[in-house]
mmCIF file with all atom_site columns, C-alpha atoms in Angstrom:
data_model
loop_
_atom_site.group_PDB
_atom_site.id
_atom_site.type_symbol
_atom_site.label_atom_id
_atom_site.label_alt_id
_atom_site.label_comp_id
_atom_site.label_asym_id
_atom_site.label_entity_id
_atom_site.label_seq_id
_atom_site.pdbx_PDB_ins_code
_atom_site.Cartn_x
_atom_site.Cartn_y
_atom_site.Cartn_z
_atom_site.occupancy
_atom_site.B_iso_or_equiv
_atom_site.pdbx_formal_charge
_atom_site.auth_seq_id
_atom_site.auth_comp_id
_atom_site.auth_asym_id
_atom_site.auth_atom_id
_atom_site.pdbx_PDB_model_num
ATOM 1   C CA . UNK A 1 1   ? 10.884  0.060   -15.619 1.00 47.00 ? 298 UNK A CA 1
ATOM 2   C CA . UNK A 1 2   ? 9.990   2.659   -13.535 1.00 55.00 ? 299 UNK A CA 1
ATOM 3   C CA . UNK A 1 3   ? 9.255   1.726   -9.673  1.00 64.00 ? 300 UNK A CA 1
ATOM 4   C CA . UNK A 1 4   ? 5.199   1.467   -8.834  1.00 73.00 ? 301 UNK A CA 1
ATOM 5   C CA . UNK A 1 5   ? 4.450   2.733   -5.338  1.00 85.00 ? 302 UNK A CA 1
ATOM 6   C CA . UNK A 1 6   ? 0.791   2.547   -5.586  1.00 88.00 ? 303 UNK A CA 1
ATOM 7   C CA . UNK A 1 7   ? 0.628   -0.886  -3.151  1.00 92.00 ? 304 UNK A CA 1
ATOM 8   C CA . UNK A 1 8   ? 2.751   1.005   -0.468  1.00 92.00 ? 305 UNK A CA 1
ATOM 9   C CA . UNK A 1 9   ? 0.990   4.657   -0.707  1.00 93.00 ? 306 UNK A CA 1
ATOM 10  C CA . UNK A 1 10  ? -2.665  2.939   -1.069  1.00 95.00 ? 307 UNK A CA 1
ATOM 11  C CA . UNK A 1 11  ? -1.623  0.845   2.508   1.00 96.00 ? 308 UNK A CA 1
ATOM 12  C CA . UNK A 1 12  ? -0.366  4.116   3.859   1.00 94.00 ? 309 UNK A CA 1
ATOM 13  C CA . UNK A 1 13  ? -4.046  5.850   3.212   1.00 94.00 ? 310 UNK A CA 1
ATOM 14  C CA . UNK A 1 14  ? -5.355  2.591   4.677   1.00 96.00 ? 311 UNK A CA 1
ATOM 15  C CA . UNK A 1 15  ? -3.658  2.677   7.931   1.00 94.00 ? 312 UNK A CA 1
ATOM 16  C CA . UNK A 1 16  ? -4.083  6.461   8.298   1.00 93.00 ? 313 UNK A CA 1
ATOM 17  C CA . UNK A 1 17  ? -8.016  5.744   8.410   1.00 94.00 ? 314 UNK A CA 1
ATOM 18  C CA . UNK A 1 18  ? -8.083  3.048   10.458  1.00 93.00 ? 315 UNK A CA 1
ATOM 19  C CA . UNK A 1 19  ? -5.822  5.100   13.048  1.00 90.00 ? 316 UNK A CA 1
ATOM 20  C CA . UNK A 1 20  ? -8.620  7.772   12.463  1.00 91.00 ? 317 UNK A CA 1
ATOM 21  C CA . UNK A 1 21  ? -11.451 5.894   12.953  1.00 88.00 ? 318 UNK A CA 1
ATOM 22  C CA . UNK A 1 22  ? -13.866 8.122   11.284  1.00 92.00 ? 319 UNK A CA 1
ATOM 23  C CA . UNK A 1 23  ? -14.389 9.251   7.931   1.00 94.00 ? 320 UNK A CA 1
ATOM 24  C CA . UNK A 1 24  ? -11.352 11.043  5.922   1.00 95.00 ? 321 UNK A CA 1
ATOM 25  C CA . UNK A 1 25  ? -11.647 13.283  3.116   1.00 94.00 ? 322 UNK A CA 1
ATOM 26  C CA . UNK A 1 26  ? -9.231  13.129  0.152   1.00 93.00 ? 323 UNK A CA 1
ATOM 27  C CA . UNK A 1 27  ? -8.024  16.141  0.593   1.00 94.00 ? 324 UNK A CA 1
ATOM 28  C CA . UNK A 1 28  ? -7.488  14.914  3.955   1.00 94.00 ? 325 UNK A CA 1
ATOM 29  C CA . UNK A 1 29  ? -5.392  11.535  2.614   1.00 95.00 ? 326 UNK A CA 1
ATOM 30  C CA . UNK A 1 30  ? -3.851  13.205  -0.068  1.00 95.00 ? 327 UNK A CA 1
ATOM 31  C CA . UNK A 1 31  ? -1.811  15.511  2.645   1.00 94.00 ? 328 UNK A CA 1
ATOM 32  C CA . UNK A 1 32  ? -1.135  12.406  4.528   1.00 91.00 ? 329 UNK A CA 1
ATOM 33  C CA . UNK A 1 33  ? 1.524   11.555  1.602   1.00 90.00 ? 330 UNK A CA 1
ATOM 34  C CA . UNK A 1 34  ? 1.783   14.565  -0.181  1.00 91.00 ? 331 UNK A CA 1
ATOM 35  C CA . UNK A 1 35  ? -0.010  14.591  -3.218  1.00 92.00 ? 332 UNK A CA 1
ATOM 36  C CA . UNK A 1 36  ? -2.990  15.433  -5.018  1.00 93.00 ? 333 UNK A CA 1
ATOM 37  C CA . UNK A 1 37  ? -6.412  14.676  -4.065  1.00 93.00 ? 334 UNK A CA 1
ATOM 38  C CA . UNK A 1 38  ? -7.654  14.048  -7.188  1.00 94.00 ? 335 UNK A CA 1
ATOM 39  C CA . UNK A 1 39  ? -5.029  10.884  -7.075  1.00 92.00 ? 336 UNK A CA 1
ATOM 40  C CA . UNK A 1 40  ? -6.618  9.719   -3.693  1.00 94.00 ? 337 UNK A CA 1
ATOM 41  C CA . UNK A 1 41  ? -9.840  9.999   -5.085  1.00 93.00 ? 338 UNK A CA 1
ATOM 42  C CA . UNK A 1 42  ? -9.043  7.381   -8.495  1.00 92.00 ? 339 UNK A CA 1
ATOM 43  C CA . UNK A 1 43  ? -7.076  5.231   -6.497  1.00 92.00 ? 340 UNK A CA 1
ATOM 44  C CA . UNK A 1 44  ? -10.311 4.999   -3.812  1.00 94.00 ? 341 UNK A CA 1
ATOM 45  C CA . UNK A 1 45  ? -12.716 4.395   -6.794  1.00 92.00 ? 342 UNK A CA 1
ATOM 46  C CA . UNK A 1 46  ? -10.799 1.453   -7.245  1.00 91.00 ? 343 UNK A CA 1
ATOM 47  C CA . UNK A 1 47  ? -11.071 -0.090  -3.862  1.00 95.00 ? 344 UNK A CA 1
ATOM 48  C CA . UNK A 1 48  ? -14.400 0.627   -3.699  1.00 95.00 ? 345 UNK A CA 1
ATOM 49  C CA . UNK A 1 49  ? -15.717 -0.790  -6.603  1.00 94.00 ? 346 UNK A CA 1
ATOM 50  C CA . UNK A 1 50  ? -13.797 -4.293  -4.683  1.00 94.00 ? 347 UNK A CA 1
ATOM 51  C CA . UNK A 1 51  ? -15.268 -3.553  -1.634  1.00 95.00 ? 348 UNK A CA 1
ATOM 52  C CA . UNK A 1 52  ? -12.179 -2.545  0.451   1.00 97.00 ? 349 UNK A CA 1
ATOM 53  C CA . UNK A 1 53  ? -13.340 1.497   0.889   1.00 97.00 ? 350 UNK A CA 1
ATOM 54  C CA . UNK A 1 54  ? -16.807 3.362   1.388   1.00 95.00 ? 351 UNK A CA 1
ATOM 55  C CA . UNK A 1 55  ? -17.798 6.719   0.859   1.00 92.00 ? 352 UNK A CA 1
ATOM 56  C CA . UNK A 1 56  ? -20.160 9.198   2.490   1.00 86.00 ? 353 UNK A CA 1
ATOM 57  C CA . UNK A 1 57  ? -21.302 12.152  1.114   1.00 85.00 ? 354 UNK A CA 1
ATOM 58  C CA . UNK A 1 58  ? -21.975 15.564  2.806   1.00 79.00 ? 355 UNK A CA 1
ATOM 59  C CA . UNK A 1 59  ? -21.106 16.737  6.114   1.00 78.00 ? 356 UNK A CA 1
ATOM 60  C CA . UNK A 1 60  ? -18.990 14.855  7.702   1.00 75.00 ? 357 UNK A CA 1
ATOM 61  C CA . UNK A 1 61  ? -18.630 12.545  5.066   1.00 85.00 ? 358 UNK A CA 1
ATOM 62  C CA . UNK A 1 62  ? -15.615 10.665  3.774   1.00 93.00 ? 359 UNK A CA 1
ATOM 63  C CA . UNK A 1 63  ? -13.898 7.577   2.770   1.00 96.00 ? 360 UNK A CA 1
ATOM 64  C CA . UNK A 1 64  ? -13.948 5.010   5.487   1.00 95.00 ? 361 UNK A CA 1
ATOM 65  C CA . UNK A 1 65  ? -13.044 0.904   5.528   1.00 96.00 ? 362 UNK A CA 1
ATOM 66  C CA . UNK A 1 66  ? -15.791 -0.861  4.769   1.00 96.00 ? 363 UNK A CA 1
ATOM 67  C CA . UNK A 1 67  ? -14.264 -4.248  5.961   1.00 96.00 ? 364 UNK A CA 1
ATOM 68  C CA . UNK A 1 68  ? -12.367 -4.950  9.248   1.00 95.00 ? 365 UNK A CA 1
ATOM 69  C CA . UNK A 1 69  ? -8.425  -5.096  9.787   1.00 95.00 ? 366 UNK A CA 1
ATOM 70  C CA . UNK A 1 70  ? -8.046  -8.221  9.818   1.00 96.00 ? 367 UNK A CA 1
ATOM 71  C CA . UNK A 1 71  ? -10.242 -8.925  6.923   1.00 97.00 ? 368 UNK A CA 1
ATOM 72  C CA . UNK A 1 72  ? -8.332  -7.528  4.498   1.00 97.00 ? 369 UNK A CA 1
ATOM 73  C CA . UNK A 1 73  ? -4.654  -8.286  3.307   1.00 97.00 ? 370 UNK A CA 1
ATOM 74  C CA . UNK A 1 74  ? -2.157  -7.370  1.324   1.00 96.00 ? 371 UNK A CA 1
ATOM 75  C CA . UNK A 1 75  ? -3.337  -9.874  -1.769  1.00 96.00 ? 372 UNK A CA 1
ATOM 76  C CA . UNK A 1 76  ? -6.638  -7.901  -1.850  1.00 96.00 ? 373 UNK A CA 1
ATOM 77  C CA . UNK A 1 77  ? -5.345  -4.283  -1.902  1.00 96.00 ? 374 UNK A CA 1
ATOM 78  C CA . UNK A 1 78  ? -2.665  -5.704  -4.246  1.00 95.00 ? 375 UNK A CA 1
ATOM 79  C CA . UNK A 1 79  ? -5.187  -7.058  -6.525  1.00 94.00 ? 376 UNK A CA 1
ATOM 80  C CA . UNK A 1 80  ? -7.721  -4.268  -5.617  1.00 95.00 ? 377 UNK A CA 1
ATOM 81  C CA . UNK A 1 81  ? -5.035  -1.794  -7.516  1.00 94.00 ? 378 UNK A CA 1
ATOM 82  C CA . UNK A 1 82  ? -4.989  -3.747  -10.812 1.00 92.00 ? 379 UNK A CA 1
ATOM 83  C CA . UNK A 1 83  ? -2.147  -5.891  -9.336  1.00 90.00 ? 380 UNK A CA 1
ATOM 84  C CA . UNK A 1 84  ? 0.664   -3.710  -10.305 1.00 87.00 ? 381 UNK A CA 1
ATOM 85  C CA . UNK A 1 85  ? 4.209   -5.071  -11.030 1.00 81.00 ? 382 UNK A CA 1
ATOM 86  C CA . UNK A 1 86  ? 5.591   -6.479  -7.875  1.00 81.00 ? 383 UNK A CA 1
ATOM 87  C CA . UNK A 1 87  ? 9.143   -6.399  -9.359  1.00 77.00 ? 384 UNK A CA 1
ATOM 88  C CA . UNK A 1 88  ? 10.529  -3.290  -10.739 1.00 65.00 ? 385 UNK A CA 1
ATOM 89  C CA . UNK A 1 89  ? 13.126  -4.827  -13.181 1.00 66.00 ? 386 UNK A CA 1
ATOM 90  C CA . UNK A 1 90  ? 12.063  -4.397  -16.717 1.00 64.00 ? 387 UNK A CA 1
ATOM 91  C CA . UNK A 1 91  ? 12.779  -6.518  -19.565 1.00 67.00 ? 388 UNK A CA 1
ATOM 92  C CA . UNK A 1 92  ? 15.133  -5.118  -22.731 1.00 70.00 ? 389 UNK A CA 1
ATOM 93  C CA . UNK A 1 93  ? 13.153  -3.540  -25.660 1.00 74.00 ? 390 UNK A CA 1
ATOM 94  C CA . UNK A 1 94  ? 15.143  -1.841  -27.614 1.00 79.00 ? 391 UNK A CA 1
ATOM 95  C CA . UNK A 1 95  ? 16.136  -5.120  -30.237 1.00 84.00 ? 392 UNK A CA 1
ATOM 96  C CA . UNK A 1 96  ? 13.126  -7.008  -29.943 1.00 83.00 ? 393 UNK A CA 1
ATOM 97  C CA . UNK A 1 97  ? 14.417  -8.943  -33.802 1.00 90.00 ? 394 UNK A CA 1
ATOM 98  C CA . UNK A 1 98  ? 17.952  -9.990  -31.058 1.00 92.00 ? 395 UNK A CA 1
ATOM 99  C CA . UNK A 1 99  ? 17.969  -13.601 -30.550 1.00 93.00 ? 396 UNK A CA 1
ATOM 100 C CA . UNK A 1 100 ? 20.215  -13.007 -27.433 1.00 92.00 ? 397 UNK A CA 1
ATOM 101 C CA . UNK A 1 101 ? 17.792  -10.292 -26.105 1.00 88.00 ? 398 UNK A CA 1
ATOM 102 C CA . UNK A 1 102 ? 14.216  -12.480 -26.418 1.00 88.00 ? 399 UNK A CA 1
ATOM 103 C CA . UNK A 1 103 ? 16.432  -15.570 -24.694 1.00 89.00 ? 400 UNK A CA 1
ATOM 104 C CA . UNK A 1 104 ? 17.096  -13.139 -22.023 1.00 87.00 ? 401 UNK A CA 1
ATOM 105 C CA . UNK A 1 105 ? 13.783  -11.701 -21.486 1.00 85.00 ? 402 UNK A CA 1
ATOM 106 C CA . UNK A 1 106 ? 12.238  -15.345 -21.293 1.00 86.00 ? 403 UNK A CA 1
ATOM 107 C CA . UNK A 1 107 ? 14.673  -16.417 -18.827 1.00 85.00 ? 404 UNK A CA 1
ATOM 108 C CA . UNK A 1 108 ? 14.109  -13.386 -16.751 1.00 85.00 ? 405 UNK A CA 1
ATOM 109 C CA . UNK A 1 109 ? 10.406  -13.588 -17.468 1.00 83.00 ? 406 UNK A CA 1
ATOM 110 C CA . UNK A 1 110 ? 10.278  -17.147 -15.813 1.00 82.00 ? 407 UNK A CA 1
ATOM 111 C CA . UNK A 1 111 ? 12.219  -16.029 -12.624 1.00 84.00 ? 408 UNK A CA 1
ATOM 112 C CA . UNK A 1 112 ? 10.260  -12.552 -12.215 1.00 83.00 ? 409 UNK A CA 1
ATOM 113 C CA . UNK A 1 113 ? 6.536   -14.848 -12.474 1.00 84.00 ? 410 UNK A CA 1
ATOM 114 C CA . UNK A 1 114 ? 7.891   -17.157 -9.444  1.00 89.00 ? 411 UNK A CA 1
ATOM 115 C CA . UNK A 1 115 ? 9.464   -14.298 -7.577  1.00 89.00 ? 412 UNK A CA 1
ATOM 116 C CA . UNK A 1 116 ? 5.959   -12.698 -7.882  1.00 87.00 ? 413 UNK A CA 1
ATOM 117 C CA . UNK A 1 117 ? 4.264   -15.647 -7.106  1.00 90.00 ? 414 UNK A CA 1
ATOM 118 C CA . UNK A 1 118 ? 5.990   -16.110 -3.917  1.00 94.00 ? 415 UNK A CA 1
ATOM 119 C CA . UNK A 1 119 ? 5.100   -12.621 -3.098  1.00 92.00 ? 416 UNK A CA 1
ATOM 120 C CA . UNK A 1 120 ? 1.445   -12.845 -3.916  1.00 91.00 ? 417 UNK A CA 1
ATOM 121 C CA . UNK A 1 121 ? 1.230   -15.464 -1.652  1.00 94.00 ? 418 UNK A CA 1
ATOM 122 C CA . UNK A 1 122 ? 3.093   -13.599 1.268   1.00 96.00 ? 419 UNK A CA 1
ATOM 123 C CA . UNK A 1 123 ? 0.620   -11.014 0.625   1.00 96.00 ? 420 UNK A CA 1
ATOM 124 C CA . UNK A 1 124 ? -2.371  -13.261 0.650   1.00 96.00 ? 421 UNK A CA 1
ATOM 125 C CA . UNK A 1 125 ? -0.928  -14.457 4.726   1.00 97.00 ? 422 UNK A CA 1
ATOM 126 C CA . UNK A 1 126 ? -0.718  -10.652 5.954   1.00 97.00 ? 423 UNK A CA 1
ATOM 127 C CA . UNK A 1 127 ? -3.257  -8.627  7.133   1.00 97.00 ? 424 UNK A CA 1
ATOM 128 C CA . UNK A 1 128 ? -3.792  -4.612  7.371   1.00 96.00 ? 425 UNK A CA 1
ATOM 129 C CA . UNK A 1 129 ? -4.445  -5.529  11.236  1.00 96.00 ? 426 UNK A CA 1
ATOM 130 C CA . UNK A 1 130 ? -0.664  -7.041  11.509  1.00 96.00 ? 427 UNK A CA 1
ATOM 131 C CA . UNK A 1 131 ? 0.277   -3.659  10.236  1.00 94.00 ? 428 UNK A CA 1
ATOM 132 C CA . UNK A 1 132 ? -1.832  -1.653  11.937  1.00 93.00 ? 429 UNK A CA 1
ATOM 133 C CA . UNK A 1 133 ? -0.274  -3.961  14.864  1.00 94.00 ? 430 UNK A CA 1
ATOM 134 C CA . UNK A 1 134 ? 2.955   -3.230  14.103  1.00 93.00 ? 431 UNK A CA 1
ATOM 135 C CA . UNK A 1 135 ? 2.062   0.729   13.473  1.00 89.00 ? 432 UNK A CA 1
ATOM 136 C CA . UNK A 1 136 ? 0.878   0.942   17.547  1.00 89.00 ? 433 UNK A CA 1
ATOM 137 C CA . UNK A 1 137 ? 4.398   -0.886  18.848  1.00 92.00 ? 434 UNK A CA 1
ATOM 138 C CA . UNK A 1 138 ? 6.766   1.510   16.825  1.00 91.00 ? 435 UNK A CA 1
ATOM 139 C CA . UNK A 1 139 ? 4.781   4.722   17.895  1.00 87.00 ? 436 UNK A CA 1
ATOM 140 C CA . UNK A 1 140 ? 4.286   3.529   21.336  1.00 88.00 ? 437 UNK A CA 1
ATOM 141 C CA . UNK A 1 141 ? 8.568   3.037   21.237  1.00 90.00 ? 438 UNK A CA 1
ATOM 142 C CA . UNK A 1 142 ? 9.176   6.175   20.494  1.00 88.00 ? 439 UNK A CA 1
ATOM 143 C CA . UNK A 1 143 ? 6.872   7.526   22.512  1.00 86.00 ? 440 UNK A CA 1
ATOM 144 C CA . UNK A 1 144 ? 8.150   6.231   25.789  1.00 86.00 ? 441 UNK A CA 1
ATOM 145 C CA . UNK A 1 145 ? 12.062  7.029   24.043  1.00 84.00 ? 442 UNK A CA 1
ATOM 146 C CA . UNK A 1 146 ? 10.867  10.845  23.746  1.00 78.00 ? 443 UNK A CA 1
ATOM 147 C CA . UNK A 1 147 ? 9.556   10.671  27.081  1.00 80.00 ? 444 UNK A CA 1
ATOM 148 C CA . UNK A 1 148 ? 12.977  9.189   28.329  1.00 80.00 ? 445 UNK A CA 1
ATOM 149 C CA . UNK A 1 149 ? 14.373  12.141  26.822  1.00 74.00 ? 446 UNK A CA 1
ATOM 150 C CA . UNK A 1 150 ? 11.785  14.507  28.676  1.00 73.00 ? 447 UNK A CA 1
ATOM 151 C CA . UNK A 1 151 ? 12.326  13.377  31.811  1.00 77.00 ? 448 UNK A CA 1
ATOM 152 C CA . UNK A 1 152 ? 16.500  13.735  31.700  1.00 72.00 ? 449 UNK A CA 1
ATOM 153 C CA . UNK A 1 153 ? 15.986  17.439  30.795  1.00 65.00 ? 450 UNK A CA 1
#
C-alpha cells in the first residue's frame, strides 16, 4: 500500500495561511510544498465544500480559513480529505481463494480498525492552533540559535 500524505501536506497548506494571514493563491500553496497547483486547487475544493477553506475571486483574492485555529482539528481535515488510510500497511491480494491469506487479512484487519480508531480520536483532541502553537516555539528557537551564532562572529 502505497503511503498517503494528503493529511500531512493539506495541514502544511493550512498552517502556511494562517502564518500568512491573508489570502493565498494556489499557485502560491502549491510552491509552499512543491507541487502543482492544480493539486492545491482539488484538494481545497474539498475543504471547502466542509467548510474548513474559502475562496475569493479577483484581485487579491485567494484561499483563506474560513474557521478559527482552534476550531478546527485534525479529525475534521482528516475527514474533510475523504478520511484517507491512517495506516499504510496493506493487506495481501495476490491469493484471495488462500485460506491462510483471508485469516491473515482479518486478523490484521481487526488490529489496523482499532489502531485507526485510536488515532481518529487523537485527531479529534488536537487542534490546527496547537500546531500553529508549536510552529511559533520552533521558529522562534532557531531564531534566537542563529542569532547566537551572529553575535559570536
Amino acid at each position: 500500500m502505497k503511503q498517503d500524505s494528503r493529511l500531512s501536506a493539506t495541514l502544511h497548506v493550512l498552517l502556511h495561511m494562517a502564518d500568512r494571514g491573508a489570502p493565498m493563491t494556489s499557485e502560491e500553496l502549491a510552491a509552499c510544498l512543491g507541487t502543482n497547483p492544480v493539486v492545491i486547487r482539488r484538494t481545497m475544493a474539498g475543504l471547502r465544500e466542509t467548510g474548513l477553506v474559502r475562496s475569493e475571486k479577483g484581485h487579491g483574492g485567494g484561499w483563506t480559513l474560513a474557521r478559527a485555529l482552534d476550531a478546527i482539528t485534525l479529525g475534521d481535515v482528516h475527514r474533510a480529505l475523504g478520511e484517507p488510510a491512517l495506516i499504510a500497511l496493506g493487506h495481501r491480494s495476490e491469493s484471495p481463494q488462500c485460506l491462510v491469506e483471508q485469516a491473515v487479512n482479518a486478523a490484521l484487519s481487526e488490529a489496523f480498525a482499532e489502531a485507526e480508531a485510536l488515532l481518529a480520536g487523537h485527531f479529534d483532541r488536537v487542534r490546527l492552533s496547537d500546531l500553529a502553537a508549536d510552529f511559533s516555539r520552533r521558529f522562534d528557537e532557531r531564531r534566537q540559535v542563529h542569532a547566537q551564532h551572529h553575535k559570536t562572529l
